[in-house]
Amino acid sequence: MKIDFAKEDLTKLQDFLSVPRRITLLGHVSPDGDAVGSTLGFTSLLGTLGHSATVVYPTAYSDSFVFLPGASEALIAKNKPEEALRAIREAEGLFCLDFNETKRVEQLAAPLEESEALKLLIDHHPYPSDFADLSFSYPDRSSTCLIVYELIRAMGWRDRLSTEAATAIYTGMMTDTGNFAYNSEDPEIYQVISELLELGVRKDAVYDAINRSFTIDKLRLTAHLMADKLTFFPQYKTAIITLSMADKGKYNYQTGDVEGLVNDPLAAKEIEFSILIHEMPKYTKISMRSKGSFAVNDFASKFFNGGGHTNAAGAEVCDTLSNTYKLVETAVRILHP
Ligand code: 5GP
Ligand code: MN
């Protein structure tokens, strides 16, 4: 089913964009395919409509998304903090895509909250907080990119969508459904894909750029983690993988090298809950995936103040890898599939 947008919201957006605007689009920390695709796709369209749009991410995206047009122009706040702050402070519109609580943009949360700009939210995570002036929140949709496309169509801008923008939008639809393997039974997804193909998207090339462009180091790191760093708890149908700074050094780890890896243990019929504990220089990141009805976002929020979707969630813990492992193991003993 197409999204039945509220007329009033579409009119508000139309009114705001009726004159050329300076707009900054924000994606969440460690932006994934959906964050990168939705921000780059929407930015490209805003440019076509005569606005001046800039993309800001708190931290870098994975090399897998370098192929997307406009990716190299995005500002990474961690690398260019002053420029990123200026982009937020000088914006007339702050468009927040693929996140729904300000803490997801970490060091940019305060400037975002303090800004007087019109705040627009486009997102599909459950439990949205209400920091935005105009909110397009649809937790039943499989990706923010899908919502962005439907919004563009509802606003009557489909003809202004370039092949490049369409490609960025397709990318997030593909990555947030694991290449249309889960959350992907809504027929609307395939209507939209058909329309994106008409716009010139080369979907097989997008698949190759993201899933068949690994380095050999990444391949070997993945094999090492699966063989030597996966602990299986048969009684809880759970697997926990740990990724240490030491292993990252040994395998020449690049940002994004473990993207998607947390899904792999779910290939085993004995595993319904998969956890990746990833050591970063100053904290530890936890990624969680499940198949079936076990809600990993509840697990993430109950024990680690994190969040996400039923089958995909994350959290950050300010502790060492070994301490975080103990916490996760304890949490699994309490709550598991
Ligand atoms: P990933 O494991 O791929 O980083 O994230 C999976 C899902 O959980 C994504 O929808 C992401 O937005 C959400 N997520 C990841 N980390 C966090 C976190 O620290 N806090 C919250 N609230 N959500 C997260
Ligand atoms: Mn998403």
CSV table of C-alpha atoms and ligand atoms in Angstrom, one decimal:
chain,number,residue,atom,x,y,z
A,1,MET,CA,0.0,0.0,0.0
A,2,LYS,CA,1.2,3.5,-0.8
A,3,ILE,CA,1.7,5.8,2.2
A,4,ASP,CA,-1.3,8.0,2.8
A,5,PHE,CA,0.6,11.1,3.7
A,6,ALA,CA,-1.4,13.8,5.6
A,7,LYS,CA,-2.2,16.6,3.2
A,8,GLU,CA,-1.4,19.2,5.8
A,9,ASP,CA,2.2,17.8,6.1
A,10,LEU,CA,2.7,17.8,2.4
A,11,THR,CA,1.5,21.4,2.2
A,12,LYS,CA,3.9,22.4,5.0
A,13,LEU,CA,6.8,20.9,3.1
A,14,GLN,CA,5.6,22.5,-0.1
A,15,ASP,CA,5.4,26.0,1.6
A,16,PHE,CA,8.8,25.7,3.1
A,17,LEU,CA,10.4,24.7,-0.2
A,18,SER,CA,8.5,27.4,-2.2
A,19,VAL,CA,11.6,29.6,-2.0
A,20,PRO,CA,15.3,28.5,-2.4
A,21,ARG,CA,16.5,27.2,1.0
A,22,ARG,CA,19.8,26.3,2.6
A,23,ILE,CA,19.2,22.8,3.9
A,24,THR,CA,21.4,20.4,5.8
A,25,LEU,CA,20.6,16.8,5.8
A,26,LEU,CA,21.7,14.6,8.7
A,27,GLY,CA,22.3,10.9,8.9
A,28,HIS,CA,23.1,8.9,12.1
A,29,VAL,CA,26.5,7.9,13.4
A,30,SER,CA,28.2,5.1,11.3
A,31,PRO,CA,25.7,5.8,8.6
A,32,ASP,CA,24.5,2.6,6.9
A,33,GLY,CA,23.1,2.1,3.4
A,34,ASP,CA,19.7,3.5,4.3
A,35,ALA,CA,21.1,6.6,6.0
A,36,VAL,CA,23.6,7.3,3.2
A,37,GLY,CA,21.1,6.5,0.4
A,38,SER,CA,18.2,8.5,1.8
A,39,THR,CA,20.3,11.6,2.5
A,40,LEU,CA,22.2,11.5,-0.8
A,41,GLY,CA,19.1,10.8,-2.8
A,42,PHE,CA,17.1,13.5,-1.2
A,43,THR,CA,20.0,16.0,-1.4
A,44,SER,CA,20.3,15.5,-5.1
A,45,LEU,CA,16.6,16.1,-5.6
A,46,LEU,CA,16.7,19.2,-3.5
A,47,GLY,CA,19.5,20.5,-5.7
A,48,THR,CA,17.5,19.9,-8.8
A,49,LEU,CA,14.6,21.9,-7.2
A,50,GLY,CA,17.0,24.9,-6.7
A,51,HIS,CA,17.9,24.5,-3.1
A,52,SER,CA,21.4,24.4,-1.6
A,53,ALA,CA,21.7,21.2,0.3
A,54,THR,CA,24.6,19.7,2.3
A,55,VAL,CA,24.9,16.3,3.9
A,56,VAL,CA,26.5,15.9,7.3
A,57,TYR,CA,27.3,12.6,9.1
A,58,PRO,CA,28.8,12.4,12.6
A,59,THR,CA,31.3,9.7,11.5
A,60,ALA,CA,32.4,8.1,8.2
A,61,TYR,CA,30.4,5.8,6.1
A,62,SER,CA,31.8,2.5,4.8
A,63,ASP,CA,33.8,2.3,1.7
A,64,SER,CA,31.0,0.3,0.1
A,65,PHE,CA,29.1,3.5,-0.4
A,66,VAL,CA,31.9,5.5,-2.0
A,67,PHE,CA,30.4,4.6,-5.5
A,68,LEU,CA,27.3,6.7,-4.8
A,69,PRO,CA,27.2,10.0,-6.5
A,70,GLY,CA,27.6,12.9,-4.0
A,71,ALA,CA,29.1,10.6,-1.3
A,72,SER,CA,32.5,12.4,-1.5
A,73,GLU,CA,30.9,15.8,-0.9
A,74,ALA,CA,29.2,14.7,2.4
A,75,LEU,CA,30.8,16.3,5.5
A,76,ILE,CA,32.1,14.0,8.1
A,77,ALA,CA,31.8,15.9,11.4
A,78,LYS,CA,34.5,13.9,13.1
A,79,ASN,CA,37.0,15.0,10.4
A,80,LYS,CA,35.7,18.5,9.9
A,81,PRO,CA,34.0,19.6,13.1
A,82,GLU,CA,33.9,23.3,12.4
A,83,GLU,CA,32.5,22.9,8.9
A,84,ALA,CA,29.9,20.5,10.1
A,85,LEU,CA,28.8,22.8,12.9
A,86,ARG,CA,28.6,25.7,10.5
A,87,ALA,CA,26.4,23.6,8.1
A,88,ILE,CA,24.0,23.0,11.0
A,89,ARG,CA,24.1,26.6,12.4
A,90,GLU,CA,23.6,28.2,9.0
A,91,ALA,CA,20.8,25.9,7.8
A,92,GLU,CA,17.2,27.1,7.4
A,93,GLY,CA,16.1,23.5,7.3
A,94,LEU,CA,17.6,20.5,9.1
A,95,PHE,CA,16.4,17.3,7.6
A,96,CYS,CA,16.9,14.3,9.8
A,97,LEU,CA,16.8,11.0,7.9
A,98,ASP,CA,16.9,7.4,9.2
A,99,PHE,CA,17.0,8.3,12.9
A,100,ASN,CA,14.4,9.5,15.3
A,101,GLU,CA,16.2,10.6,18.5
A,102,THR,CA,18.8,13.3,18.6
A,103,LYS,CA,21.4,11.2,20.5
A,104,ARG,CA,21.8,9.1,17.3
A,105,VAL,CA,23.9,12.0,15.8
A,106,GLU,CA,26.1,12.0,18.9
A,107,GLN,CA,28.2,15.2,19.0
A,108,LEU,CA,25.8,17.0,16.7
A,109,ALA,CA,22.8,16.4,19.0
A,110,ALA,CA,23.2,19.7,20.9
A,111,PRO,CA,23.6,22.0,17.8
A,112,LEU,CA,20.6,20.1,16.2
A,113,GLU,CA,18.4,20.7,19.3
A,114,GLU,CA,19.5,24.3,19.7
A,115,SER,CA,18.9,25.2,16.0
A,116,GLU,CA,15.9,27.4,15.1
A,117,ALA,CA,15.8,25.9,11.6
A,118,LEU,CA,12.7,23.9,10.5
A,119,LYS,CA,13.4,20.3,11.6
A,120,LEU,CA,12.0,17.7,9.3
A,121,LEU,CA,12.2,14.0,10.2
A,122,ILE,CA,11.9,11.1,7.7
A,123,ASP,CA,12.3,7.7,9.4
A,124,HIS,CA,11.1,4.2,10.0
A,125,HIS,CA,12.3,3.4,13.5
A,126,PRO,CA,9.7,2.7,16.2
A,127,TYR,CA,9.1,5.1,19.2
A,128,PRO,CA,10.0,8.5,17.5
A,129,SER,CA,10.9,11.3,19.9
A,130,ASP,CA,9.2,14.6,19.1
A,131,PHE,CA,12.1,17.0,18.3
A,132,ALA,CA,11.0,17.7,14.7
A,133,ASP,CA,8.6,20.3,13.4
A,134,LEU,CA,7.4,18.1,10.6
A,135,SER,CA,7.6,14.4,10.9
A,136,PHE,CA,7.2,11.6,8.3
A,137,SER,CA,7.6,8.6,10.6
A,138,TYR,CA,6.4,5.2,9.3
A,139,PRO,CA,7.8,2.4,11.5
A,140,ASP,CA,6.0,-0.2,9.4
A,141,ARG,CA,8.1,0.6,6.3
A,142,SER,CA,11.2,-1.4,5.6
A,143,SER,CA,13.5,1.6,4.9
A,144,THR,CA,13.8,5.3,5.1
A,145,CYS,CA,14.7,5.3,1.4
A,146,LEU,CA,11.3,3.8,0.6
A,147,ILE,CA,9.6,6.6,2.5
A,148,VAL,CA,11.7,9.2,0.8
A,149,TYR,CA,10.7,7.9,-2.6
A,150,GLU,CA,7.0,7.8,-1.7
A,151,LEU,CA,7.3,11.3,-0.4
A,152,ILE,CA,9.0,12.5,-3.5
A,153,ARG,CA,6.2,10.9,-5.6
A,154,ALA,CA,3.4,12.3,-3.4
A,155,MET,CA,5.0,15.8,-3.7
A,156,GLY,CA,4.8,15.5,-7.5
A,157,TRP,CA,8.6,15.6,-8.0
A,158,ARG,CA,9.2,12.1,-9.5
A,159,ASP,CA,10.0,13.6,-12.9
A,160,ARG,CA,12.8,15.6,-11.3
A,161,LEU,CA,14.5,12.5,-9.9
A,162,SER,CA,17.9,11.7,-11.6
A,163,THR,CA,19.3,8.2,-12.2
A,164,GLU,CA,21.9,9.1,-9.5
A,165,ALA,CA,19.3,10.0,-6.9
A,166,ALA,CA,17.2,7.0,-7.8
A,167,THR,CA,20.3,4.8,-7.4
A,168,ALA,CA,21.0,6.2,-3.9
A,169,ILE,CA,17.3,5.5,-2.9
A,170,TYR,CA,17.4,1.9,-4.3
A,171,THR,CA,20.6,1.3,-2.3
A,172,GLY,CA,19.0,1.9,1.1
A,173,MET,CA,15.9,-0.2,0.1
A,174,MET,CA,18.2,-3.0,-0.7
A,175,THR,CA,20.6,-2.8,2.3
A,176,ASP,CA,17.9,-2.4,5.0
A,177,THR,CA,16.1,-5.5,3.8
A,178,GLY,CA,19.3,-7.6,3.5
A,179,ASN,CA,18.9,-7.6,-0.3
A,180,PHE,CA,15.1,-8.1,0.0
A,181,ALA,CA,15.5,-11.2,2.3
A,182,TYR,CA,13.6,-9.8,5.3
A,183,ASN,CA,11.0,-7.0,6.0
A,184,SER,CA,10.4,-7.3,2.3
A,185,GLU,CA,6.9,-8.7,1.7
A,186,ASP,CA,5.2,-5.3,1.1
A,187,PRO,CA,4.2,-5.3,-2.6
A,188,GLU,CA,4.8,-1.5,-2.6
A,189,ILE,CA,8.5,-2.2,-2.4
A,190,TYR,CA,8.4,-3.9,-5.8
A,191,GLN,CA,6.2,-1.2,-7.4
A,192,VAL,CA,8.8,1.3,-6.3
A,193,ILE,CA,11.7,-0.8,-7.5
A,194,SER,CA,10.0,-1.0,-10.9
A,195,GLU,CA,9.7,2.8,-11.0
A,196,LEU,CA,13.4,3.2,-10.0
A,197,LEU,CA,14.4,0.8,-12.8
A,198,GLU,CA,12.5,2.9,-15.2
A,199,LEU,CA,14.6,5.9,-14.0
A,200,GLY,CA,17.7,4.0,-15.0
A,201,VAL,CA,18.9,2.3,-11.8
A,202,ARG,CA,21.2,-0.6,-12.5
A,203,LYS,CA,20.3,-2.8,-9.6
A,204,ASP,CA,22.7,-5.6,-10.3
A,205,ALA,CA,25.6,-3.1,-10.4
A,206,VAL,CA,24.4,-1.8,-7.0
A,207,TYR,CA,24.4,-5.3,-5.6
A,208,ASP,CA,27.9,-5.9,-6.9
A,209,ALA,CA,29.2,-2.6,-5.6
A,210,ILE,CA,28.0,-3.4,-2.1
A,211,ASN,CA,28.2,-7.2,-1.8
A,212,ARG,CA,30.9,-8.2,-4.2
A,213,SER,CA,33.6,-5.5,-3.7
A,214,PHE,CA,35.1,-6.7,-0.4
A,215,THR,CA,38.9,-6.7,0.1
A,216,ILE,CA,40.6,-10.0,0.7
A,217,ASP,CA,41.4,-8.7,4.2
A,218,LYS,CA,37.7,-8.4,5.0
A,219,LEU,CA,37.1,-11.9,3.7
A,220,ARG,CA,39.8,-13.3,5.9
A,221,LEU,CA,38.7,-11.3,8.9
A,222,THR,CA,35.1,-12.6,8.5
A,223,ALA,CA,36.4,-16.2,8.3
A,224,HIS,CA,38.5,-15.7,11.4
A,225,LEU,CA,35.6,-14.2,13.4
A,226,MET,CA,33.3,-17.1,12.4
A,227,ALA,CA,35.8,-19.8,13.1
A,228,ASP,CA,37.6,-18.5,16.2
A,229,LYS,CA,35.6,-15.7,17.8
A,230,LEU,CA,32.0,-17.0,17.7
A,231,THR,CA,30.6,-18.4,21.0
A,232,PHE,CA,27.5,-20.5,20.5
A,233,PHE,CA,25.0,-20.9,23.4
A,234,PRO,CA,22.7,-23.7,22.2
A,235,GLN,CA,20.4,-23.4,25.1
A,236,TYR,CA,19.7,-19.8,24.2
A,237,LYS,CA,19.9,-20.2,20.4
A,238,THR,CA,22.3,-17.4,20.5
A,239,ALA,CA,25.7,-16.6,19.0
A,240,ILE,CA,28.1,-13.9,20.3
A,241,ILE,CA,31.0,-12.7,18.1
A,242,THR,CA,33.7,-10.4,19.5
A,243,LEU,CA,35.8,-8.1,17.3
A,244,SER,CA,38.9,-6.7,19.1
A,245,MET,CA,41.2,-3.8,18.2
A,246,ALA,CA,44.0,-6.4,18.0
A,247,ASP,CA,42.2,-8.3,15.3
A,248,LYS,CA,41.3,-5.1,13.5
A,249,GLY,CA,45.0,-4.3,13.3
A,250,LYS,CA,45.9,-7.8,12.2
A,251,TYR,CA,43.4,-7.8,9.3
A,252,ASN,CA,43.9,-4.1,8.2
A,253,TYR,CA,40.3,-3.3,9.2
A,254,GLN,CA,38.6,-0.5,7.3
A,255,THR,CA,35.4,1.3,8.3
A,256,GLY,CA,32.5,-0.9,7.3
A,257,ASP,CA,34.4,-4.2,7.1
A,258,VAL,CA,32.1,-5.9,9.5
A,259,GLU,CA,28.9,-4.4,8.1
A,260,GLY,CA,26.4,-7.2,7.6
A,261,LEU,CA,28.6,-9.7,9.4
A,262,VAL,CA,26.2,-9.9,12.4
A,263,ASN,CA,23.6,-11.4,10.0
A,264,ASP,CA,25.7,-14.3,9.0
A,265,PRO,CA,25.3,-16.6,12.1
A,266,LEU,CA,21.5,-16.5,11.4
A,267,ALA,CA,22.2,-18.8,8.4
A,268,ALA,CA,22.5,-21.6,11.0
A,269,LYS,CA,19.2,-23.3,11.9
A,270,GLU,CA,20.3,-23.5,15.5
A,271,ILE,CA,20.8,-19.7,15.8
A,272,GLU,CA,18.0,-17.2,16.2
A,273,PHE,CA,19.8,-14.4,18.0
A,274,SER,CA,23.1,-13.1,16.8
A,275,ILE,CA,25.3,-10.5,18.6
A,276,LEU,CA,28.4,-8.8,17.4
A,277,ILE,CA,30.5,-7.0,20.0
A,278,HIS,CA,32.8,-4.5,18.3
A,279,GLU,CA,35.7,-2.8,20.2
A,280,MET,CA,36.2,0.8,19.2
A,281,PRO,CA,39.0,3.1,20.5
A,282,LYS,CA,36.8,4.7,23.3
A,283,TYR,CA,33.8,2.5,23.6
A,284,THR,CA,32.2,-0.8,22.5
A,285,LYS,CA,29.5,-1.2,19.9
A,286,ILE,CA,26.9,-4.0,20.0
A,287,SER,CA,25.0,-5.1,16.9
A,288,MET,CA,22.1,-7.5,17.3
A,289,ARG,CA,20.0,-9.4,14.8
A,290,SER,CA,17.3,-12.0,15.2
A,291,LYS,CA,15.0,-14.1,13.0
A,292,GLY,CA,11.4,-14.7,14.1
A,293,SER,CA,9.7,-12.8,16.8
A,294,PHE,CA,12.5,-12.2,19.3
A,295,ALA,CA,12.6,-8.4,19.6
A,296,VAL,CA,16.2,-7.3,19.7
A,297,ASN,CA,15.3,-3.6,20.0
A,298,ASP,CA,13.7,-4.5,23.4
A,299,PHE,CA,16.8,-6.4,24.4
A,300,ALA,CA,19.0,-3.4,23.3
A,301,SER,CA,16.9,-0.8,25.1
A,302,LYS,CA,16.3,-2.8,28.3
A,303,PHE,CA,20.0,-3.7,29.0
A,304,PHE,CA,22.0,-1.2,27.0
A,305,ASN,CA,19.9,2.0,26.3
A,306,GLY,CA,20.1,1.2,22.6
A,307,GLY,CA,17.3,0.7,20.0
A,308,GLY,CA,16.4,-0.2,16.5
A,309,HIS,CA,13.9,-2.6,14.9
A,310,THR,CA,12.4,-6.0,16.0
A,311,ASN,CA,15.0,-8.0,14.1
A,312,ALA,CA,17.9,-5.4,13.9
A,313,ALA,CA,19.2,-3.2,16.7
A,314,GLY,CA,22.3,-1.7,18.2
A,315,ALA,CA,23.7,0.0,21.3
A,316,GLU,CA,26.9,1.5,22.6
A,317,VAL,CA,28.6,0.7,25.9
A,318,CYS,CA,31.4,2.8,27.4
A,319,ASP,CA,33.4,-0.1,28.7
A,320,THR,CA,36.0,-2.6,27.6
A,321,LEU,CA,35.4,-5.5,25.2
A,322,SER,CA,35.8,-8.1,27.9
A,323,ASN,CA,33.5,-6.3,30.4
A,324,THR,CA,30.9,-5.7,27.6
A,325,TYR,CA,31.1,-9.4,26.7
A,326,LYS,CA,30.3,-10.3,30.3
A,327,LEU,CA,27.4,-7.9,30.4
A,328,VAL,CA,26.0,-9.2,27.1
A,329,GLU,CA,26.3,-12.8,28.3
A,330,THR,CA,24.5,-12.0,31.5
A,331,ALA,CA,21.8,-10.2,29.6
A,332,VAL,CA,21.3,-13.2,27.2
A,333,ARG,CA,20.9,-15.5,30.2
A,334,ILE,CA,18.0,-13.3,31.4
A,335,LEU,CA,16.4,-12.6,28.0
A,336,HIS,CA,16.8,-14.8,25.0
A,337,PRO,CA,14.7,-16.5,22.3
B,1,5GP,P1,23.5,-1.8,13.2
B,1,5GP,O1,23.7,-3.0,14.1
B,1,5GP,O2,23.5,-2.1,11.8
B,1,5GP,O3,24.5,-0.7,13.6
B,1,5GP,O4,22.1,-1.2,13.6
B,1,5GP,C1,20.9,-1.9,13.4
B,1,5GP,C2,19.7,-1.0,13.7
B,1,5GP,O5,19.8,-0.5,15.1
B,1,5GP,C3,19.6,0.2,12.9
B,1,5GP,O6,18.3,0.5,12.6
B,1,5GP,C4,20.2,1.3,13.7
B,1,5GP,O7,19.6,2.6,13.4
B,1,5GP,C5,19.8,0.9,15.1
B,1,5GP,N1,20.9,1.2,16.1
B,1,5GP,C6,22.2,0.8,16.0
B,1,5GP,N2,22.9,1.3,17.0
B,1,5GP,C7,22.1,2.0,17.8
B,1,5GP,C8,22.2,2.7,19.1
B,1,5GP,O8,23.3,2.9,19.6
B,1,5GP,N3,21.1,3.3,19.5
B,1,5GP,C9,19.9,3.2,18.9
B,1,5GP,N4,18.8,3.8,19.5
B,1,5GP,N5,19.7,2.5,17.8
B,1,5GP,C10,20.8,1.9,17.2
B,2,MN,MN,17.0,2.4,8.0
